[in-house]
Amino acid sequence: EVQLVQSGAEVKKPGESLKISCKGSGYSFPNYWIGWVRQMPGKGLEWMGIVFPGDSDTRYSPSFQGQVTISADKSFNSAYLQWSSLKASDTAIYYCARGPPHDYGGNFDYWGQGTLVTVSS
Amino acid sequence: SSELTQDPAVSVALGQTVRITCQGDSLRSYYASWYQQKPGQAPVLVIYGKNNRPSGIPDRFSGSSSGNTASLTITGAQAEDEADYYCNSRDSSGRRGVFGTGTKVNVL
């Protein structure tokens, strides 16, 4: 059974750093894209970026380039999303999702349960 | 702002048919995929490619595309279809993805 399990909810202060994770199981992790999707409270889905664990090819939405870092470690079957300095506006649910080998745009067939990140002073 | 535009909300009577559209220039070159999201839940893929349904998705969901517009049709809408629906495809560069603005479907 394919599963993506994300790390737990986080409460942080502005300016702090954070790294959240997404662990895949039940499939060949290196051979599928992992995307990250933001959903701010009461808002829609936003495509943040995507990484191919097999060769670490990474692509970012222009809206998130420079704001976050996406990475993967195929030896741990895990992908990561990190911030060096959080802002209150980063408060959101962050989902990871699996994309097919041939498509780095989306077609996300399996999703993690979401990680709620709250940034507040 | 998103490069894929959807109507904010549509309503459909129980058992009737509703079509949700997604417009964007990249759709002339790439197919859209569609997701259903219910409150408090992660999105679920319902349509991908030309018109493919993942296992477990009812056949009342179908997809189509023409020019710069992709469509998701629910034929015989059920109460459980009330949800937010998002399209997803490549952006105008073709090197990244993008989601549509989302459509809330109300089943009356």
PDB file of C-alpha atoms in Angstrom:
ATOM      1  CA  GLU A   1       0.000   0.000   0.000  1.00  0.00           C
ATOM      2  CA  VAL A   2       1.353   3.391  -1.048  1.00  0.00           C
ATOM      3  CA  GLN A   3       1.572   5.815   1.865  1.00  0.00           C
ATOM      4  CA  LEU A   4       2.975   9.271   2.439  1.00  0.00           C
ATOM      5  CA  VAL A   5       3.299  10.093   6.133  1.00  0.00           C
ATOM      6  CA  GLN A   6       4.124  13.633   7.126  1.00  0.00           C
ATOM      7  CA  SER A   7       5.672  14.944  10.308  1.00  0.00           C
ATOM      8  CA  GLY A   8       3.476  16.427  12.994  1.00  0.00           C
ATOM      9  CA  ALA A   9       2.054  19.885  13.552  1.00  0.00           C
ATOM     10  CA  GLU A  10       4.457  22.681  14.424  1.00  0.00           C
ATOM     11  CA  VAL A  11       4.075  25.943  16.329  1.00  0.00           C
ATOM     12  CA  LYS A  12       6.892  28.396  15.718  1.00  0.00           C
ATOM     13  CA  LYS A  13       7.770  32.031  16.258  1.00  0.00           C
ATOM     14  CA  PRO A  14       8.553  34.471  13.448  1.00  0.00           C
ATOM     15  CA  GLY A  15      12.203  34.268  12.448  1.00  0.00           C
ATOM     16  CA  GLU A  16      12.632  30.654  13.513  1.00  0.00           C
ATOM     17  CA  SER A  17      13.700  27.894  11.140  1.00  0.00           C
ATOM     18  CA  LEU A  18      11.750  24.728  10.385  1.00  0.00           C
ATOM     19  CA  LYS A  19      12.078  21.525   8.397  1.00  0.00           C
ATOM     20  CA  ILE A  20       9.075  19.245   7.864  1.00  0.00           C
ATOM     21  CA  SER A  21       9.195  15.790   6.342  1.00  0.00           C
ATOM     22  CA  CYS A  22       7.259  13.381   4.167  1.00  0.00           C
ATOM     23  CA  LYS A  23       8.120   9.678   4.262  1.00  0.00           C
ATOM     24  CA  GLY A  24       7.033   7.430   1.440  1.00  0.00           C
ATOM     25  CA  SER A  25       6.425   3.693   1.603  1.00  0.00           C
ATOM     26  CA  GLY A  26       4.892   0.939  -0.495  1.00  0.00           C
ATOM     27  CA  TYR A  27       6.500   2.008  -3.779  1.00  0.00           C
ATOM     28  CA  SER A  28       9.861   2.817  -5.370  1.00  0.00           C
ATOM     29  CA  PHE A  29      10.445   6.177  -3.707  1.00  0.00           C
ATOM     30  CA  PRO A  30      13.368   7.337  -5.920  1.00  0.00           C
ATOM     31  CA  ASN A  31      11.326   6.983  -9.106  1.00  0.00           C
ATOM     32  CA  TYR A  32       8.369   9.269  -8.411  1.00  0.00           C
ATOM     33  CA  TRP A  33       8.195  13.022  -8.001  1.00  0.00           C
ATOM     34  CA  ILE A  34       7.218  14.446  -4.610  1.00  0.00           C
ATOM     35  CA  GLY A  35       5.448  17.789  -4.681  1.00  0.00           C
ATOM     36  CA  TRP A  36       4.688  20.222  -1.882  1.00  0.00           C
ATOM     37  CA  VAL A  37       1.387  22.084  -1.767  1.00  0.00           C
ATOM     38  CA  ARG A  38       0.398  24.953   0.511  1.00  0.00           C
ATOM     39  CA  GLN A  39      -3.125  25.657   1.716  1.00  0.00           C
ATOM     40  CA  MET A  40      -3.519  28.800   3.754  1.00  0.00           C
ATOM     41  CA  PRO A  41      -6.521  28.997   6.114  1.00  0.00           C
ATOM     42  CA  GLY A  42      -9.729  29.046   4.102  1.00  0.00           C
ATOM     43  CA  LYS A  43      -7.855  29.333   0.805  1.00  0.00           C
ATOM     44  CA  GLY A  44      -7.057  27.213  -2.222  1.00  0.00           C
ATOM     45  CA  LEU A  45      -4.211  24.885  -3.134  1.00  0.00           C
ATOM     46  CA  GLU A  46      -0.873  26.380  -4.176  1.00  0.00           C
ATOM     47  CA  TRP A  47       1.814  24.437  -6.046  1.00  0.00           C
ATOM     48  CA  MET A  48       5.074  25.216  -4.243  1.00  0.00           C
ATOM     49  CA  GLY A  49       7.628  22.953  -5.854  1.00  0.00           C
ATOM     50  CA  ILE A  50       8.600  19.411  -6.633  1.00  0.00           C
ATOM     51  CA  VAL A  51      11.603  17.110  -6.251  1.00  0.00           C
ATOM     52  CA  PHE A  52      12.627  13.876  -7.959  1.00  0.00           C
ATOM     53  CA  PRO A  53      14.372  11.836  -5.260  1.00  0.00           C
ATOM     54  CA  GLY A  54      16.266   9.708  -7.763  1.00  0.00           C
ATOM     55  CA  ASP A  55      18.465  12.585  -8.932  1.00  0.00           C
ATOM     56  CA  SER A  56      17.305  15.486  -6.703  1.00  0.00           C
ATOM     57  CA  ASP A  57      15.999  17.470  -9.693  1.00  0.00           C
ATOM     58  CA  THR A  58      14.023  20.265  -8.004  1.00  0.00           C
ATOM     59  CA  ARG A  59      11.678  22.866  -9.448  1.00  0.00           C
ATOM     60  CA  TYR A  60      10.034  25.770  -7.651  1.00  0.00           C
ATOM     61  CA  SER A  61       7.059  27.960  -8.329  1.00  0.00           C
ATOM     62  CA  PRO A  62       8.283  31.542  -8.826  1.00  0.00           C
ATOM     63  CA  SER A  63       6.118  32.481  -5.835  1.00  0.00           C
ATOM     64  CA  PHE A  64       8.140  30.221  -3.544  1.00  0.00           C
ATOM     65  CA  GLN A  65      11.614  30.324  -5.118  1.00  0.00           C
ATOM     66  CA  GLY A  66      14.015  31.648  -2.507  1.00  0.00           C
ATOM     67  CA  GLN A  67      11.410  31.405   0.252  1.00  0.00           C
ATOM     68  CA  VAL A  68      11.669  27.673   0.956  1.00  0.00           C
ATOM     69  CA  THR A  69      14.016  24.797   0.218  1.00  0.00           C
ATOM     70  CA  ILE A  70      12.766  21.453  -1.058  1.00  0.00           C
ATOM     71  CA  SER A  71      14.962  18.382  -0.844  1.00  0.00           C
ATOM     72  CA  ALA A  72      14.859  14.609  -0.691  1.00  0.00           C
ATOM     73  CA  ASP A  73      16.955  11.780   0.721  1.00  0.00           C
ATOM     74  CA  LYS A  74      16.273   8.551  -1.135  1.00  0.00           C
ATOM     75  CA  SER A  75      18.187   6.547   1.458  1.00  0.00           C
ATOM     76  CA  PHE A  76      15.504   7.519   3.977  1.00  0.00           C
ATOM     77  CA  ASN A  77      12.597   7.505   1.478  1.00  0.00           C
ATOM     78  CA  SER A  78      11.878  11.043   2.631  1.00  0.00           C
ATOM     79  CA  ALA A  79      11.289  14.473   1.185  1.00  0.00           C
ATOM     80  CA  TYR A  80      11.619  17.733   3.067  1.00  0.00           C
ATOM     81  CA  LEU A  81      10.358  21.296   3.054  1.00  0.00           C
ATOM     82  CA  GLN A  82      12.302  23.853   5.015  1.00  0.00           C
ATOM     83  CA  TRP A  83      12.314  27.491   5.960  1.00  0.00           C
ATOM     84  CA  SER A  84      15.261  29.476   7.304  1.00  0.00           C
ATOM     85  CA  SER A  85      13.185  32.316   8.726  1.00  0.00           C
ATOM     86  CA  LEU A  86       9.461  31.842   9.174  1.00  0.00           C
ATOM     87  CA  LYS A  87       6.878  34.591   8.819  1.00  0.00           C
ATOM     88  CA  ALA A  88       3.352  34.759  10.167  1.00  0.00           C
ATOM     89  CA  SER A  89       2.147  34.487   6.571  1.00  0.00           C
ATOM     90  CA  ASP A  90       3.670  30.982   6.394  1.00  0.00           C
ATOM     91  CA  THR A  91       0.850  29.744   8.633  1.00  0.00           C
ATOM     92  CA  ALA A  92      -0.840  27.045   6.573  1.00  0.00           C
ATOM     93  CA  ILE A  93      -1.328  23.346   6.027  1.00  0.00           C
ATOM     94  CA  TYR A  94       1.427  21.859   3.883  1.00  0.00           C
ATOM     95  CA  TYR A  95       0.783  18.693   1.925  1.00  0.00           C
ATOM     96  CA  CYS A  96       3.222  16.431   0.161  1.00  0.00           C
ATOM     97  CA  ALA A  97       1.952  14.417  -2.783  1.00  0.00           C
ATOM     98  CA  ARG A  98       3.317  11.832  -5.217  1.00  0.00           C
ATOM     99  CA  GLY A  99       3.576  12.576  -8.919  1.00  0.00           C
ATOM    100  CA  PRO A 100       4.261  10.121 -11.756  1.00  0.00           C
ATOM    101  CA  PRO A 101       7.805   9.686 -13.119  1.00  0.00           C
ATOM    102  CA  HIS A 102       6.987  11.387 -16.410  1.00  0.00           C
ATOM    103  CA  ASP A 103       5.198  14.468 -15.110  1.00  0.00           C
ATOM    104  CA  TYR A 104       6.669  17.141 -12.861  1.00  0.00           C
ATOM    105  CA  GLY A 105       3.550  19.311 -13.092  1.00  0.00           C
ATOM    106  CA  GLY A 106       1.295  17.332 -10.830  1.00  0.00           C
ATOM    107  CA  ASN A 107      -1.060  14.409 -11.431  1.00  0.00           C
ATOM    108  CA  PHE A 108      -0.663  13.749  -7.715  1.00  0.00           C
ATOM    109  CA  ASP A 109      -2.176  10.347  -7.029  1.00  0.00           C
ATOM    110  CA  TYR A 110      -1.263   9.942  -3.350  1.00  0.00           C
ATOM    111  CA  TRP A 111      -1.197  12.648  -0.697  1.00  0.00           C
ATOM    112  CA  GLY A 112       0.166  12.954   2.792  1.00  0.00           C
ATOM    113  CA  GLN A 113      -2.157  13.812   5.656  1.00  0.00           C
ATOM    114  CA  GLY A 114      -0.877  17.394   5.805  1.00  0.00           C
ATOM    115  CA  THR A 115       1.281  19.238   8.311  1.00  0.00           C
ATOM    116  CA  LEU A 116      -0.178  22.286  10.028  1.00  0.00           C
ATOM    117  CA  VAL A 117       2.430  24.980  10.550  1.00  0.00           C
ATOM    118  CA  THR A 118       1.446  27.851  12.825  1.00  0.00           C
ATOM    119  CA  VAL A 119       3.731  30.874  13.062  1.00  0.00           C
ATOM    120  CA  SER A 120       2.824  33.277  15.821  1.00  0.00           C
ATOM    121  CA  SER A 121       4.617  35.488  18.278  1.00  0.00           C
TER     122      SER A 121
ATOM    123  CA  SER B   1      -2.522  34.959  -9.141  1.00  0.00           C
ATOM    124  CA  SER B   2      -2.999  31.520 -10.662  1.00  0.00           C
ATOM    125  CA  GLU B   3      -2.511  30.885 -14.377  1.00  0.00           C
ATOM    126  CA  LEU B   4      -5.494  28.519 -14.280  1.00  0.00           C
ATOM    127  CA  THR B   5      -8.858  30.159 -13.713  1.00  0.00           C
ATOM    128  CA  GLN B   6     -11.989  28.485 -12.342  1.00  0.00           C
ATOM    129  CA  ASP B   7     -15.426  29.774 -11.428  1.00  0.00           C
ATOM    130  CA  PRO B   8     -15.592  30.276  -7.654  1.00  0.00           C
ATOM    131  CA  ALA B   9     -18.807  28.317  -7.124  1.00  0.00           C
ATOM    132  CA  VAL B  10     -21.467  26.321  -8.943  1.00  0.00           C
ATOM    133  CA  SER B  11     -24.667  24.687  -7.780  1.00  0.00           C
ATOM    134  CA  VAL B  12     -26.319  21.522  -9.024  1.00  0.00           C
ATOM    135  CA  ALA B  13     -29.548  19.784  -8.115  1.00  0.00           C
ATOM    136  CA  LEU B  14     -29.234  16.266  -6.749  1.00  0.00           C
ATOM    137  CA  GLY B  15     -29.004  13.797  -9.631  1.00  0.00           C
ATOM    138  CA  GLN B  16     -28.351  16.446 -12.261  1.00  0.00           C
ATOM    139  CA  THR B  17     -25.199  17.163 -14.262  1.00  0.00           C
ATOM    140  CA  VAL B  18     -22.643  19.855 -13.541  1.00  0.00           C
ATOM    141  CA  ARG B  19     -19.584  20.920 -15.523  1.00  0.00           C
ATOM    142  CA  ILE B  20     -16.644  22.687 -13.894  1.00  0.00           C
ATOM    143  CA  THR B  21     -14.230  24.513 -16.150  1.00  0.00           C
ATOM    144  CA  CYS B  22     -10.578  25.494 -15.914  1.00  0.00           C
ATOM    145  CA  GLN B  23      -9.059  28.020 -18.309  1.00  0.00           C
ATOM    146  CA  GLY B  24      -5.435  28.725 -19.077  1.00  0.00           C
ATOM    147  CA  ASP B  25      -3.024  29.009 -21.984  1.00  0.00           C
ATOM    148  CA  SER B  26      -0.969  25.988 -20.878  1.00  0.00           C
ATOM    149  CA  LEU B  27      -4.045  23.791 -21.366  1.00  0.00           C
ATOM    150  CA  ARG B  28      -3.535  24.084 -25.121  1.00  0.00           C
ATOM    151  CA  SER B  29      -0.434  21.893 -24.642  1.00  0.00           C
ATOM    152  CA  TYR B  30      -1.013  19.892 -21.454  1.00  0.00           C
ATOM    153  CA  TYR B  31      -3.858  17.918 -19.916  1.00  0.00           C
ATOM    154  CA  ALA B  32      -5.338  18.947 -16.608  1.00  0.00           C
ATOM    155  CA  SER B  33      -5.797  16.714 -13.613  1.00  0.00           C
ATOM    156  CA  TRP B  34      -8.653  17.290 -11.176  1.00  0.00           C
ATOM    157  CA  TYR B  35      -8.867  16.968  -7.405  1.00  0.00           C
ATOM    158  CA  GLN B  36     -11.755  16.843  -4.982  1.00  0.00           C
ATOM    159  CA  GLN B  37     -11.236  18.251  -1.504  1.00  0.00           C
ATOM    160  CA  LYS B  38     -13.722  17.969   1.330  1.00  0.00           C
ATOM    161  CA  PRO B  39     -13.426  20.059   4.529  1.00  0.00           C
ATOM    162  CA  GLY B  40     -10.623  18.920   6.791  1.00  0.00           C
ATOM    163  CA  GLN B  41      -9.326  16.350   4.299  1.00  0.00           C
ATOM    164  CA  ALA B  42      -6.444  16.072   1.893  1.00  0.00           C
ATOM    165  CA  PRO B  43      -7.267  16.430  -1.801  1.00  0.00           C
ATOM    166  CA  VAL B  44      -8.143  13.325  -3.823  1.00  0.00           C
ATOM    167  CA  LEU B  45      -7.261  12.835  -7.491  1.00  0.00           C
ATOM    168  CA  VAL B  46     -10.445  12.187  -9.501  1.00  0.00           C
ATOM    169  CA  ILE B  47      -9.350  12.672 -13.137  1.00  0.00           C
ATOM    170  CA  TYR B  48      -5.963  12.649 -14.864  1.00  0.00           C
ATOM    171  CA  GLY B  49      -4.702  12.620 -18.432  1.00  0.00           C
ATOM    172  CA  LYS B  50      -7.149  12.700 -21.312  1.00  0.00           C
ATOM    173  CA  ASN B  51      -9.988  11.235 -19.227  1.00  0.00           C
ATOM    174  CA  ASN B  52      -8.706   8.675 -16.730  1.00  0.00           C
ATOM    175  CA  ARG B  53     -10.129   7.836 -13.327  1.00  0.00           C
ATOM    176  CA  PRO B  54      -8.008   6.398 -10.526  1.00  0.00           C
ATOM    177  CA  SER B  55      -9.228   3.191  -8.973  1.00  0.00           C
ATOM    178  CA  GLY B  56     -12.214   3.792  -6.719  1.00  0.00           C
ATOM    179  CA  ILE B  57     -13.424   6.987  -8.390  1.00  0.00           C
ATOM    180  CA  PRO B  58     -17.049   6.650  -9.577  1.00  0.00           C
ATOM    181  CA  ASP B  59     -17.667   6.738 -13.318  1.00  0.00           C
ATOM    182  CA  ARG B  60     -19.981   9.743 -12.916  1.00  0.00           C
ATOM    183  CA  PHE B  61     -16.761  11.803 -12.971  1.00  0.00           C
ATOM    184  CA  SER B  62     -15.336  12.516 -16.429  1.00  0.00           C
ATOM    185  CA  GLY B  63     -12.878  14.935 -17.987  1.00  0.00           C
ATOM    186  CA  SER B  64     -12.522  16.665 -21.340  1.00  0.00           C
ATOM    187  CA  SER B  65     -10.523  19.405 -22.955  1.00  0.00           C
ATOM    188  CA  SER B  66     -10.876  21.862 -25.824  1.00  0.00           C
ATOM    189  CA  GLY B  67      -8.500  24.680 -26.694  1.00  0.00           C
ATOM    190  CA  ASN B  68      -7.508  26.509 -23.529  1.00  0.00           C
ATOM    191  CA  THR B  69     -10.288  24.989 -21.416  1.00  0.00           C
ATOM    192  CA  ALA B  70     -10.396  21.765 -19.429  1.00  0.00           C
ATOM    193  CA  SER B  71     -13.642  20.512 -17.945  1.00  0.00           C
ATOM    194  CA  LEU B  72     -14.691  18.148 -15.190  1.00  0.00           C
ATOM    195  CA  THR B  73     -18.236  16.819 -15.499  1.00  0.00           C
ATOM    196  CA  ILE B  74     -20.212  15.126 -12.754  1.00  0.00           C
ATOM    197  CA  THR B  75     -23.128  13.255 -14.297  1.00  0.00           C
ATOM    198  CA  GLY B  76     -25.812  12.520 -11.739  1.00  0.00           C
ATOM    199  CA  ALA B  77     -24.367  14.504  -8.842  1.00  0.00           C
ATOM    200  CA  GLN B  78     -24.667  12.951  -5.399  1.00  0.00           C
ATOM    201  CA  ALA B  79     -24.755  14.646  -2.022  1.00  0.00           C
ATOM    202  CA  GLU B  80     -21.253  13.336  -1.297  1.00  0.00           C
ATOM    203  CA  ASP B  81     -19.913  15.212  -4.331  1.00  0.00           C
ATOM    204  CA  GLU B  82     -20.327  18.519  -2.520  1.00  0.00           C
ATOM    205  CA  ALA B  83     -16.734  19.694  -2.186  1.00  0.00           C
ATOM    206  CA  ASP B  84     -14.071  22.006  -3.568  1.00  0.00           C
ATOM    207  CA  TYR B  85     -12.591  21.005  -6.914  1.00  0.00           C
ATOM    208  CA  TYR B  86      -9.201  22.081  -8.254  1.00  0.00           C
ATOM    209  CA  CYS B  87      -7.593  21.650 -11.646  1.00  0.00           C
ATOM    210  CA  ASN B  88      -3.817  21.217 -11.996  1.00  0.00           C
ATOM    211  CA  SER B  89      -1.501  21.318 -14.974  1.00  0.00           C
ATOM    212  CA  ARG B  90       1.810  22.753 -16.129  1.00  0.00           C
ATOM    213  CA  ASP B  91       2.393  26.482 -15.929  1.00  0.00           C
ATOM    214  CA  SER B  92       3.063  28.651 -18.979  1.00  0.00           C
ATOM    215  CA  SER B  93       6.773  27.759 -18.927  1.00  0.00           C
ATOM    216  CA  GLY B  94       5.951  24.063 -19.028  1.00  0.00           C
ATOM    217  CA  ARG B  95       8.632  23.439 -16.412  1.00  0.00           C
ATOM    218  CA  ARG B  96       6.512  23.635 -13.289  1.00  0.00           C
ATOM    219  CA  GLY B  97       3.004  22.962 -12.128  1.00  0.00           C
ATOM    220  CA  VAL B  98       0.154  25.167 -11.060  1.00  0.00           C
ATOM    221  CA  PHE B  99      -3.276  24.697  -9.478  1.00  0.00           C
ATOM    222  CA  GLY B 100      -6.462  26.391 -10.526  1.00  0.00           C
ATOM    223  CA  THR B 101      -8.257  28.851  -8.285  1.00  0.00           C
ATOM    224  CA  GLY B 102     -10.786  26.243  -7.180  1.00  0.00           C
ATOM    225  CA  THR B 103     -14.551  25.753  -7.552  1.00  0.00           C
ATOM    226  CA  LYS B 104     -16.946  25.030  -4.720  1.00  0.00           C
ATOM    227  CA  VAL B 105     -19.682  22.660  -5.831  1.00  0.00           C
ATOM    228  CA  ASN B 106     -22.948  22.869  -3.924  1.00  0.00           C
ATOM    229  CA  VAL B 107     -25.380  19.980  -4.328  1.00  0.00           C
ATOM    230  CA  LEU B 108     -28.950  21.161  -3.694  1.00  0.00           C
TER     231      LEU B 108
END
